[in-house]
Short mmCIF file of C-alpha atoms and ligand atoms in Angstrom, two decimals:
data_model
loop_
_atom_site.label_atom_id
_atom_site.label_comp_id
_atom_site.label_asym_id
_atom_site.label_seq_id
_atom_site.Cartn_x
_atom_site.Cartn_y
_atom_site.Cartn_z
CA MET A 3 15.86 -25.88 19.04
CA PHE A 4 14.73 -22.36 19.69
CA LYS A 5 18.13 -21.14 18.62
CA GLY A 6 18.17 -23.59 15.78
CA PHE A 7 15.05 -22.12 14.24
CA THR A 8 16.29 -18.57 14.51
CA ARG A 9 19.66 -19.44 13.10
CA PHE A 10 18.04 -21.34 10.31
CA LEU A 11 16.12 -18.29 9.26
CA HIS A 12 19.33 -16.35 8.85
CA SER A 13 21.39 -19.00 7.12
CA PRO A 14 19.46 -21.80 5.49
CA GLY A 15 21.09 -24.94 6.71
CA GLU A 16 20.61 -27.98 8.75
CA GLN A 17 18.98 -26.75 11.99
CA LEU A 18 15.33 -27.06 11.09
CA LYS A 19 15.75 -30.03 8.85
CA PRO A 20 14.77 -32.59 11.47
CA LEU A 21 11.53 -30.70 11.96
CA LEU A 22 10.75 -30.66 8.28
CA ASP A 23 11.44 -34.33 7.96
CA SER A 24 9.38 -35.17 10.99
CA PRO A 25 6.29 -37.31 10.46
CA GLU A 26 3.94 -34.40 11.16
CA SER A 27 5.44 -32.50 8.25
CA THR A 28 3.01 -33.25 5.53
CA THR A 29 1.53 -31.55 2.56
CA ASP A 30 -1.91 -32.57 3.70
CA ALA A 31 -2.96 -29.18 4.90
CA LEU A 32 -5.76 -30.46 7.08
CA SER A 33 -3.42 -32.04 9.60
CA PRO A 34 -1.42 -29.19 10.98
CA ARG A 35 2.15 -29.40 11.98
CA ILE A 36 2.22 -28.24 15.57
CA ILE A 37 5.46 -26.52 16.40
CA PRO A 38 6.06 -26.52 20.18
CA ARG A 39 7.22 -23.39 21.94
CA SER A 40 10.69 -24.84 22.37
CA GLU A 41 11.09 -25.10 18.61
CA HIS A 42 10.08 -21.67 17.40
CA PRO A 43 11.32 -18.21 18.31
CA VAL A 44 8.00 -16.38 18.64
CA SER A 45 7.78 -14.96 22.12
CA ARG A 46 5.17 -12.99 24.00
CA GLN A 47 7.70 -10.21 24.33
CA GLN A 48 7.17 -9.50 20.64
CA MET A 49 3.47 -8.98 21.22
CA SER A 50 1.74 -5.88 22.41
CA ASP A 51 0.00 -5.82 25.79
CA ALA A 52 -3.24 -5.15 23.98
CA ALA A 53 -2.92 -8.24 21.80
CA LEU A 54 -2.11 -10.38 24.83
CA LYS A 55 -5.06 -8.99 26.76
CA VAL A 56 -7.45 -9.90 23.95
CA LEU A 57 -6.00 -13.39 23.62
CA TYR A 58 -6.12 -14.10 27.35
CA ARG A 59 -9.63 -12.81 27.83
CA LEU A 60 -10.99 -14.86 24.93
CA ASN A 61 -9.15 -17.87 26.24
CA SER A 62 -10.38 -17.58 29.79
CA ALA A 63 -13.93 -17.19 28.49
CA GLY A 64 -13.51 -20.65 27.00
CA PHE A 65 -12.77 -19.72 23.39
CA ASP A 66 -9.81 -20.62 21.23
CA ALA A 67 -7.59 -17.62 20.58
CA TYR A 68 -4.73 -17.42 18.11
CA LEU A 69 -2.53 -14.75 16.63
CA VAL A 70 -2.41 -15.18 12.89
CA GLY A 71 -1.21 -13.54 9.73
CA GLY A 72 1.41 -10.87 9.33
CA CYS A 73 2.35 -10.65 12.99
CA ILE A 74 3.41 -14.31 13.25
CA ARG A 75 5.03 -14.23 9.83
CA ASP A 76 7.03 -11.14 10.76
CA ALA A 77 7.90 -12.44 14.23
CA LEU A 78 9.29 -15.63 12.68
CA LEU A 79 11.38 -13.48 10.37
CA GLY A 80 12.78 -11.65 13.36
CA LYS A 81 10.90 -8.44 12.56
CA MET A 82 8.85 -6.55 15.09
CA PRO A 83 5.19 -7.09 14.18
CA LYS A 84 3.37 -3.81 13.65
CA ASP A 85 -0.20 -4.91 14.12
CA PHE A 86 -1.90 -7.97 15.51
CA ASP A 87 -4.69 -10.04 14.06
CA VAL A 88 -6.52 -12.47 16.31
CA ALA A 89 -8.50 -15.47 15.07
CA THR A 90 -11.02 -17.20 17.31
CA ASN A 91 -13.99 -19.54 17.36
CA ALA A 92 -16.02 -16.90 19.20
CA THR A 93 -18.58 -15.20 16.98
CA PRO A 94 -18.36 -11.44 16.47
CA GLU A 95 -21.25 -10.98 18.89
CA GLN A 96 -19.50 -13.03 21.53
CA VAL A 97 -16.29 -11.07 21.02
CA ARG A 98 -18.16 -7.80 21.26
CA ASP A 99 -19.80 -8.88 24.49
CA LEU A 100 -16.42 -9.67 26.01
CA PHE A 101 -14.88 -6.26 25.26
CA ARG A 102 -16.53 -3.00 26.09
CA ASN A 103 -13.95 -1.20 23.96
CA SER A 104 -14.97 -3.03 20.78
CA ARG A 105 -17.10 -2.53 17.74
CA MET A 106 -18.16 -4.62 14.80
CA ILE A 107 -17.09 -3.44 11.39
CA GLY A 108 -16.97 -4.62 7.80
CA ARG A 109 -19.43 -5.66 5.19
CA ARG A 110 -17.54 -8.18 3.13
CA PHE A 111 -15.96 -9.57 6.26
CA ARG A 112 -17.59 -8.93 9.59
CA ILE A 113 -14.87 -8.46 12.15
CA VAL A 114 -14.48 -6.88 15.57
CA HIS A 115 -12.07 -4.09 16.37
CA VAL A 116 -10.97 -3.97 19.99
CA ARG A 117 -9.42 -0.63 20.80
CA PHE A 118 -6.80 0.15 23.41
CA GLY A 119 -5.84 3.80 23.15
CA ARG A 120 -4.44 4.16 19.65
CA GLU A 121 -3.92 0.47 19.12
CA VAL A 122 -6.60 -1.62 17.46
CA ILE A 123 -6.64 -5.40 17.63
CA GLU A 124 -8.57 -7.01 14.80
CA VAL A 125 -10.50 -10.09 15.87
CA THR A 126 -11.92 -12.40 13.21
CA THR A 127 -14.03 -15.48 13.64
CA PHE A 128 -12.82 -18.63 11.88
CA ARG A 129 -14.36 -18.73 8.44
CA GLY A 130 -15.42 -21.71 6.42
CA GLN A 131 -16.02 -22.24 2.73
CA PRO A 132 -19.15 -20.36 1.70
CA GLN A 133 -20.56 -23.46 0.02
CA ASP A 134 -19.61 -25.74 2.87
CA GLU A 135 -22.77 -27.06 4.43
CA HIS A 136 -20.93 -27.82 7.63
CA GLY A 137 -20.08 -24.16 8.03
CA ASP A 138 -22.20 -22.68 10.75
CA HIS A 139 -24.23 -20.12 8.91
CA ILE A 140 -24.53 -17.08 11.06
CA ALA A 141 -26.45 -15.06 8.51
CA GLN A 142 -29.68 -14.95 10.43
CA GLN A 143 -28.06 -13.03 13.25
CA SER A 144 -26.41 -10.43 11.09
CA ASP A 145 -27.50 -6.92 10.32
CA ALA A 146 -29.38 -6.24 7.13
CA GLY A 147 -27.24 -5.51 4.13
CA LEU A 148 -24.40 -7.84 4.98
CA LEU A 149 -22.98 -9.99 2.22
CA LEU A 150 -24.03 -13.10 4.00
CA ARG A 151 -22.09 -15.69 2.10
CA ASP A 152 -18.83 -14.04 3.19
CA ASN A 153 -19.68 -14.53 6.83
CA VAL A 154 -19.87 -18.25 7.07
CA TRP A 155 -18.14 -19.48 10.17
CA GLY A 156 -15.93 -22.52 10.15
CA ASN A 157 -13.20 -24.24 12.06
CA ILE A 158 -9.53 -23.34 12.21
CA GLU A 159 -8.54 -25.71 9.39
CA GLU A 160 -11.08 -24.15 7.04
CA ASP A 161 -10.01 -20.72 8.17
CA ALA A 162 -6.38 -21.52 7.34
CA LEU A 163 -7.22 -22.69 3.84
CA ARG A 164 -9.14 -19.50 3.08
CA ARG A 165 -6.11 -17.36 3.79
CA ASP A 166 -3.94 -16.20 0.94
CA PHE A 167 -0.30 -17.26 1.34
CA THR A 168 1.11 -20.19 3.29
CA VAL A 169 3.26 -17.83 5.36
CA ASN A 170 0.12 -15.93 6.36
CA ALA A 171 -1.60 -19.05 7.67
CA LEU A 172 0.49 -19.68 10.78
CA TYR A 173 -1.48 -19.63 14.03
CA TYR A 174 0.06 -18.95 17.41
CA ASN A 175 -2.02 -20.54 20.16
CA ILE A 176 -2.12 -18.53 23.35
CA ALA A 177 -3.17 -21.62 25.34
CA ASP A 178 0.17 -23.40 24.95
CA PHE A 179 2.34 -21.06 22.83
CA THR A 180 2.51 -23.55 19.97
CA ILE A 181 2.34 -22.56 16.32
CA HIS A 182 -0.13 -24.44 14.15
CA ASP A 183 0.97 -24.72 10.56
CA PHE A 184 -1.74 -25.96 8.20
CA ALA A 185 -0.12 -25.15 4.88
CA ASN A 186 3.61 -25.62 5.31
CA GLY A 187 4.08 -21.95 6.02
CA ALA A 188 7.11 -22.51 8.24
CA ARG A 189 8.92 -24.23 5.41
CA ASP A 190 8.13 -21.31 3.10
CA ILE A 191 9.33 -18.80 5.67
CA GLU A 192 12.64 -20.62 5.81
CA SER A 193 13.07 -20.62 2.06
CA ARG A 194 11.63 -17.10 1.80
CA THR A 195 8.95 -18.23 -0.61
CA LEU A 196 5.58 -16.70 -1.25
CA ARG A 197 3.15 -19.43 -2.18
CA LEU A 198 -0.61 -19.20 -2.53
CA ILE A 199 -2.64 -21.83 -0.73
CA GLY A 200 -4.59 -23.90 -3.26
CA ASP A 201 -4.76 -23.42 -7.00
CA PRO A 202 -3.25 -20.01 -7.77
CA ALA A 203 -5.45 -19.06 -10.72
CA THR A 204 -8.57 -19.97 -8.73
CA ARG A 205 -7.39 -17.96 -5.74
CA TYR A 206 -6.65 -14.90 -7.90
CA ARG A 207 -10.05 -15.17 -9.55
CA GLU A 208 -11.69 -15.33 -6.12
CA ASP A 209 -9.88 -12.16 -5.14
CA PRO A 210 -7.60 -10.43 -7.66
CA VAL A 211 -6.20 -8.16 -4.93
CA ARG A 212 -4.13 -11.18 -3.92
CA MET A 213 -1.90 -10.38 -6.91
CA LEU A 214 -1.12 -7.01 -5.39
CA ARG A 215 -0.55 -8.64 -2.01
CA ALA A 216 1.89 -11.10 -3.61
CA VAL A 217 3.93 -8.22 -4.97
CA ARG A 218 3.70 -6.24 -1.75
CA PHE A 219 4.95 -9.09 0.41
CA ALA A 220 7.63 -10.10 -2.10
CA ALA A 221 8.97 -6.55 -2.00
CA LYS A 222 8.59 -6.01 1.72
CA LEU A 223 9.96 -9.37 2.87
CA ASP A 224 12.40 -9.91 0.02
CA PHE A 225 10.68 -13.21 -0.78
CA THR A 226 10.57 -15.03 -4.08
CA ILE A 227 7.15 -15.64 -5.58
CA GLU A 228 6.95 -19.36 -6.20
CA PRO A 229 6.65 -20.17 -9.96
CA ASN A 230 3.09 -21.53 -9.86
CA THR A 231 1.97 -18.58 -7.78
CA GLU A 232 3.69 -16.23 -10.18
CA ALA A 233 2.66 -17.74 -13.50
CA PRO A 234 -1.02 -16.72 -13.72
CA MET A 235 -0.42 -13.12 -12.67
CA TYR A 236 0.60 -11.72 -16.06
CA GLU A 237 -2.58 -12.95 -17.64
CA LEU A 238 -4.98 -12.37 -14.76
CA ALA A 239 -3.77 -8.84 -14.00
CA PRO A 240 -6.79 -7.27 -15.80
CA LEU A 241 -9.10 -8.82 -13.20
CA LEU A 242 -8.06 -5.95 -10.98
CA LEU A 243 -10.20 -3.69 -13.13
CA GLN A 244 -13.23 -5.24 -11.40
CA ILE A 245 -12.16 -4.26 -7.91
CA PRO A 246 -13.90 -1.29 -6.30
CA PRO A 247 -11.71 1.84 -6.53
CA ALA A 248 -11.83 2.42 -2.77
CA ARG A 249 -10.34 -0.97 -2.03
CA LEU A 250 -7.63 -0.46 -4.63
CA PHE A 251 -6.73 2.88 -3.12
CA ASP A 252 -6.22 1.23 0.26
CA GLU A 253 -3.89 -1.22 -1.42
CA VAL A 254 -2.06 1.56 -3.24
CA LEU A 255 -1.26 3.18 0.09
CA LYS A 256 0.11 -0.08 1.46
CA LEU A 257 2.06 -0.75 -1.72
CA PHE A 258 3.81 2.58 -1.93
CA MET A 259 3.85 4.05 1.55
CA SER A 260 5.60 1.23 3.39
CA GLY A 261 9.19 2.00 2.55
CA ASN A 262 9.67 -0.40 -0.37
CA GLY A 263 7.94 1.66 -3.02
CA LEU A 264 10.58 1.50 -5.72
CA ILE A 265 10.99 -2.26 -5.76
CA THR A 266 7.22 -2.65 -5.44
CA PHE A 267 6.74 -0.41 -8.48
CA ARG A 268 9.22 -2.44 -10.53
CA LEU A 269 7.55 -5.70 -9.59
CA LEU A 270 4.09 -4.32 -10.33
CA SER A 271 5.28 -3.16 -13.74
CA HIS A 272 6.87 -6.54 -14.37
CA TYR A 273 3.57 -8.37 -13.78
CA ASN A 274 1.49 -5.86 -15.78
CA LEU A 275 -0.19 -4.79 -12.57
CA PHE A 276 0.86 -1.16 -12.39
CA GLY A 277 -1.15 -0.33 -15.50
CA MET A 278 -4.26 -1.76 -13.86
CA LEU A 279 -3.94 0.78 -11.08
CA PHE A 280 -2.69 3.79 -13.05
CA PRO A 281 -3.40 3.15 -16.73
CA GLU A 282 -2.63 6.66 -17.93
CA ALA A 283 0.66 6.74 -16.08
CA GLU A 284 1.52 3.47 -17.76
CA GLU A 285 0.68 4.90 -21.18
CA ALA A 286 2.71 8.00 -20.52
CA MET A 287 5.70 5.87 -19.57
CA ALA A 288 5.47 4.11 -22.92
CA ASP A 289 5.50 7.52 -24.64
CA ALA A 290 8.28 9.28 -22.76
CA ALA A 291 11.26 7.90 -20.87
CA TRP A 292 11.21 10.80 -18.42
CA ALA A 293 7.80 9.75 -17.13
CA GLU A 294 9.15 6.50 -15.70
CA GLU A 295 12.29 8.18 -14.43
CA LEU A 296 10.16 10.70 -12.57
CA ILE A 297 8.08 8.01 -10.86
CA GLU A 298 11.17 6.05 -9.92
CA GLN A 299 12.80 9.14 -8.45
CA ALA A 300 9.67 10.06 -6.51
CA LEU A 301 9.56 6.55 -5.03
CA THR A 302 13.27 6.58 -4.25
CA ASN A 303 12.83 9.82 -2.33
CA THR A 304 9.75 8.53 -0.52
CA ASP A 305 11.49 5.30 0.50
CA LYS A 306 14.43 7.32 1.77
CA ARG A 307 12.22 9.60 3.82
CA ILE A 308 10.41 6.63 5.36
CA ALA A 309 13.75 5.02 6.21
CA GLU A 310 14.72 8.26 7.97
CA ASP A 311 11.39 8.45 9.79
CA ARG A 312 10.50 11.68 8.06
CA PRO A 313 6.89 12.41 7.13
CA VAL A 314 5.60 11.43 3.69
CA THR A 315 2.33 12.20 1.98
CA PRO A 316 0.51 10.14 -0.61
CA ALA A 317 -0.47 13.43 -2.28
CA PHE A 318 3.07 13.95 -3.50
CA LEU A 319 3.43 10.43 -4.87
CA LEU A 320 0.08 10.60 -6.60
CA ALA A 321 1.05 13.95 -8.07
CA ALA A 322 4.21 12.33 -9.43
CA PHE A 323 2.43 9.21 -10.75
CA LEU A 324 -0.10 11.23 -12.69
CA TRP A 325 2.03 14.19 -13.66
CA ALA A 326 3.03 12.89 -17.10
CA PRO A 327 -0.57 12.36 -18.25
CA VAL A 328 -1.52 15.77 -16.87
CA ALA A 329 1.43 17.49 -18.53
CA HIS A 330 0.71 15.72 -21.80
CA ARG A 331 -2.90 16.86 -21.83
CA GLN A 332 -1.96 20.34 -20.71
CA ALA A 333 0.41 20.65 -23.67
CA GLU A 334 -2.37 19.61 -26.06
CA LEU A 335 -4.73 22.19 -24.62
CA GLU A 336 -2.07 24.88 -24.80
CA ARG A 337 -1.42 24.01 -28.42
CA ASP A 338 -5.11 24.67 -28.97
CA GLY A 339 -4.61 28.12 -27.50
CA MET A 340 -5.53 27.72 -23.87
CA PRO A 341 -3.29 29.64 -21.45
CA ALA A 342 -1.03 27.63 -19.14
CA ILE A 343 -2.98 27.70 -15.90
CA PRO A 344 -6.46 26.95 -17.22
CA ALA A 345 -4.93 24.29 -19.45
CA LEU A 346 -3.30 22.70 -16.44
CA GLN A 347 -6.48 22.86 -14.39
CA THR A 348 -8.53 21.34 -17.17
CA ALA A 349 -5.96 18.63 -17.79
CA ALA A 350 -5.87 17.84 -14.07
CA GLN A 351 -9.62 17.56 -13.92
CA GLU A 352 -9.81 15.21 -16.87
CA VAL A 353 -6.99 12.97 -15.71
CA VAL A 354 -8.34 12.76 -12.16
CA ALA A 355 -11.86 11.97 -13.37
CA ARG A 356 -10.52 9.03 -15.36
CA GLN A 357 -8.22 7.89 -12.56
CA LEU A 358 -11.13 7.75 -10.12
CA GLN A 359 -12.58 4.90 -12.13
CA HIS A 360 -9.57 2.84 -11.06
CA THR A 361 -8.56 4.05 -7.62
CA SER A 362 -10.40 6.45 -5.46
CA ILE A 363 -8.41 9.46 -4.27
CA PRO A 364 -9.79 10.87 -1.03
CA LYS A 365 -10.16 14.64 -0.99
CA ARG A 366 -7.51 15.04 1.67
CA PHE A 367 -4.98 13.79 -0.87
CA GLY A 368 -6.69 14.95 -4.05
CA MET A 369 -6.74 18.62 -3.12
CA PRO A 370 -3.05 18.91 -2.28
CA MET A 371 -2.22 16.81 -5.34
CA ARG A 372 -3.94 19.35 -7.58
CA ASP A 373 -2.21 22.20 -5.76
CA ILE A 374 1.16 20.58 -6.41
CA TRP A 375 0.30 20.40 -10.11
CA GLU A 376 -1.07 23.90 -10.35
CA LEU A 377 2.06 25.27 -8.75
CA GLN A 378 4.06 23.78 -11.62
CA ALA A 379 2.52 26.45 -13.80
CA ARG A 380 3.13 29.14 -11.18
CA LEU A 381 6.74 28.31 -10.39
CA PRO A 382 8.05 29.83 -13.64
CA MET A 383 6.11 33.06 -12.95
CA ARG A 384 8.27 34.91 -10.53
CA ARG A 385 7.99 38.62 -11.26
CA GLY A 386 6.77 41.27 -8.88
CA LYS A 387 5.38 39.70 -5.75
CA ARG A 388 4.67 36.38 -7.38
CA ALA A 389 7.74 34.51 -6.24
CA PHE A 390 7.01 35.59 -2.65
CA GLN A 391 3.38 34.54 -2.94
CA THR A 392 4.26 31.18 -4.41
CA ARG A 393 6.87 30.67 -1.70
CA GLU A 394 4.13 31.10 0.93
CA HIS A 395 1.81 28.52 -0.59
CA PRO A 396 1.28 25.61 1.81
CA ARG A 397 2.23 23.15 -0.95
CA PHE A 398 5.24 25.10 -2.14
CA ARG A 399 7.74 22.64 -0.75
CA ALA A 400 6.11 19.61 -2.38
CA ALA A 401 5.70 21.51 -5.65
CA TYR A 402 9.36 22.52 -5.59
CA ASP A 403 10.30 18.87 -4.97
CA LEU A 404 8.25 17.83 -7.99
CA LEU A 405 9.90 20.54 -10.08
CA LEU A 406 13.33 19.17 -9.13
CA LEU A 407 12.21 15.67 -10.11
CA ARG A 408 10.96 16.93 -13.46
CA GLU A 409 14.34 18.47 -14.17
CA GLN A 410 16.19 15.43 -12.91
CA ALA A 411 14.07 13.12 -15.04
CA GLY A 412 14.74 15.25 -18.11
CA GLU A 413 11.22 16.49 -18.76
CA ILE A 414 12.35 20.12 -18.68
CA PRO A 415 15.82 21.68 -18.79
CA ARG A 416 17.56 22.40 -15.52
CA GLY A 417 17.56 25.96 -14.26
CA LEU A 418 14.28 26.86 -12.64
CA GLY A 419 14.89 24.45 -9.81
CA ASP A 420 18.29 25.99 -9.07
CA TRP A 421 16.71 29.44 -9.14
CA TRP A 422 14.17 28.39 -6.52
CA THR A 423 16.83 26.69 -4.45
CA ALA A 424 18.82 29.92 -4.39
CA PHE A 425 15.71 31.98 -3.73
CA GLN A 426 14.82 29.93 -0.68
CA GLN A 427 18.32 29.99 0.70
CA GLY A 428 19.09 33.64 -0.09
CA ASP A 429 18.64 36.63 2.19
CA GLU A 430 16.50 39.57 1.14
CA HIS A 431 19.29 41.11 -0.85
CA GLU A 432 20.00 37.92 -2.74
CA GLN A 433 16.30 37.41 -3.39
CA LEU A 434 16.01 40.83 -4.98
CA ARG A 435 19.04 40.11 -7.12
CA LEU A 436 17.45 36.85 -8.26
CA LEU A 437 14.21 38.61 -9.08
CA GLN A 438 16.06 41.21 -11.16
CA LYS A 439 17.68 38.39 -13.05
CA VAL A 440 14.23 37.05 -13.93
CA GLY A 441 13.16 40.49 -15.10
CA SER A 442 16.15 41.07 -17.36
CA ASP A 443 16.81 37.61 -18.65
CA PRO A 444 14.55 36.72 -21.56
CA ALA A 445 15.80 33.15 -21.43
CA SER A 446 14.55 32.58 -17.92
CA GLN A 447 10.96 31.62 -18.46
CA GLY A 448 9.15 34.46 -16.80
CA ASP A 449 5.45 34.96 -16.98
CA ARG A 450 5.62 36.01 -20.59
CA ARG A 451 2.91 33.63 -21.54
CA ARG A 452 0.43 36.16 -20.24
CA LYS A 453 0.87 38.15 -23.43
CA LYS A 454 -0.46 35.30 -25.47
CA ARG A 455 -3.59 35.07 -23.40
CA ARG A 456 -6.64 34.15 -25.33
CA LYS A 457 -10.09 33.27 -24.30
CA PRO A 458 -9.97 29.73 -22.84
CA ARG A 459 -11.75 27.16 -24.92
CA LYS A 460 -14.28 25.01 -23.28
CA ALA A 461 -12.62 21.81 -22.06
CA GLU A 462 -13.23 18.71 -24.09
CA GLN A 463 -14.44 15.83 -22.01
P1 ATP B 507 0.58 -6.67 6.90
O1 ATP B 507 -0.34 -6.37 8.05
O2 ATP B 507 2.02 -6.74 7.23
O3 ATP B 507 0.30 -5.88 5.70
P2 ATP B 507 -0.87 -9.14 6.86
O4 ATP B 507 -0.51 -10.48 6.28
O5 ATP B 507 -1.13 -9.10 8.33
O6 ATP B 507 0.29 -8.17 6.43
P3 ATP B 507 -3.52 -8.12 6.57
O7 ATP B 507 -4.09 -7.39 5.41
O8 ATP B 507 -3.38 -7.46 7.88
O9 ATP B 507 -2.09 -8.63 6.05
O10 ATP B 507 -4.36 -9.45 6.71
C1 ATP B 507 -4.25 -10.31 7.82
C2 ATP B 507 -4.36 -11.76 7.35
O11 ATP B 507 -5.63 -11.99 6.77
C3 ATP B 507 -3.37 -12.18 6.29
O12 ATP B 507 -2.13 -12.56 6.83
C4 ATP B 507 -4.08 -13.32 5.63
O13 ATP B 507 -3.97 -14.50 6.38
C5 ATP B 507 -5.52 -12.87 5.65
N1 ATP B 507 -5.89 -12.13 4.43
C6 ATP B 507 -5.85 -10.80 4.24
N2 ATP B 507 -6.26 -10.47 3.01
C7 ATP B 507 -6.57 -11.62 2.40
C8 ATP B 507 -7.07 -11.94 1.09
N3 ATP B 507 -7.31 -11.01 0.19
N4 ATP B 507 -7.30 -13.24 0.82
C9 ATP B 507 -7.05 -14.20 1.74
N5 ATP B 507 -6.59 -13.96 2.95
C10 ATP B 507 -6.34 -12.69 3.30
MG1 MG B 508 -1.85 -7.43 9.47
#
């Protein structure tokens, strides 16, 4: 049976059918289907030592301890889980008391992080329905300032039904290695289906970020979003505008920095979700074909780098996402007489200020993002020592990459990118020759704009 399950996952067929037809297989989510160890492929070898330690210690202290969420979903799909979430009937205080290396975090959801070196195991207490009177209300014990109604404890059934997708509500019990399936998640794993638990529109209204999660999992797992789960998204997409920018930024990182950025972007656009995250980028794409091409290319390159285990930075992607609106505004300001660099800086400031109402952009990404933009105005200016100075800028490489994308996407004619390619590859002699070419060639956009310098106008806000 073990083999049967695994094989079934690869080629939908007959192996798991007996299980699905078994009497326990029911749509009544409150009676779980319990899949014995012999009938599922999830093994302790797929789990980290840290996760196992947490599970065993909770268990031997008399608590229930399950692995749940992405790690079980991914293990069933034959992928190596990357992080482990534990669900238990121990309260956060009880968990904290069991692990010296733990701390309580979270406001919306109070959870405990147990740390082992660099690995963190997230331990959550079963949650019930906020309005459920049977839920054991723990509010009195909590610190001041907690959103109390989000910390109502419940039993495992209630906990399962509060989770988002059926495939995320599979619980692996460390006591007997069974998997408890409250929402037919195993069936949906087999058919590679993403299905919200409960009424989709209600679940999206409760938490609109679930729409982003649907797209993220569909892209990452190559799952189909089930029609009822899919249908309300187009219309409910604007609910994302109510989500705090910091939370949306966290989601943006997961959406685009996990190696499936391009397909994620296409799905987001399809469901009208991309415009809720980056409205000005969306507008710019409607105005100019190159804007979309540039974003697609940036994501293609990022996905490729991730696949090759090379480093990637969100700063570059953000710079690419927002470049078209910045360039558009810069052009307007230049038409009004502002020189290139101040126009670019002003445009950047305006676009970022508006973007921050949708997603936050932490300084560690925002600063390099602006540098990458500003260098776009410096890259054409190569005379004298300038090319050498620009070459030494810490963001030169990223700025050069963006320049190549702009040429590739058709925003600007090709030429400058090739010049910089040659300049980087050339020896001293070749570099001097290239610099002379800039000096003598009126067609190569040198820093001639300086001549037109006028007093910068005060930026409009
Ligand atoms: P991954 O870690 O691969 O991104 P994951 O499914 O583990 O995927 P997490 O964000 O780590 O995602 O969340 C862990 C689990 O918590 C989920 O599997 C799901 O059961 C539950 N969960 C997370 N976010 C929500 C949400 N917005 N609404 C309902 N349940 C959620
Ligand atoms: Mg997870």
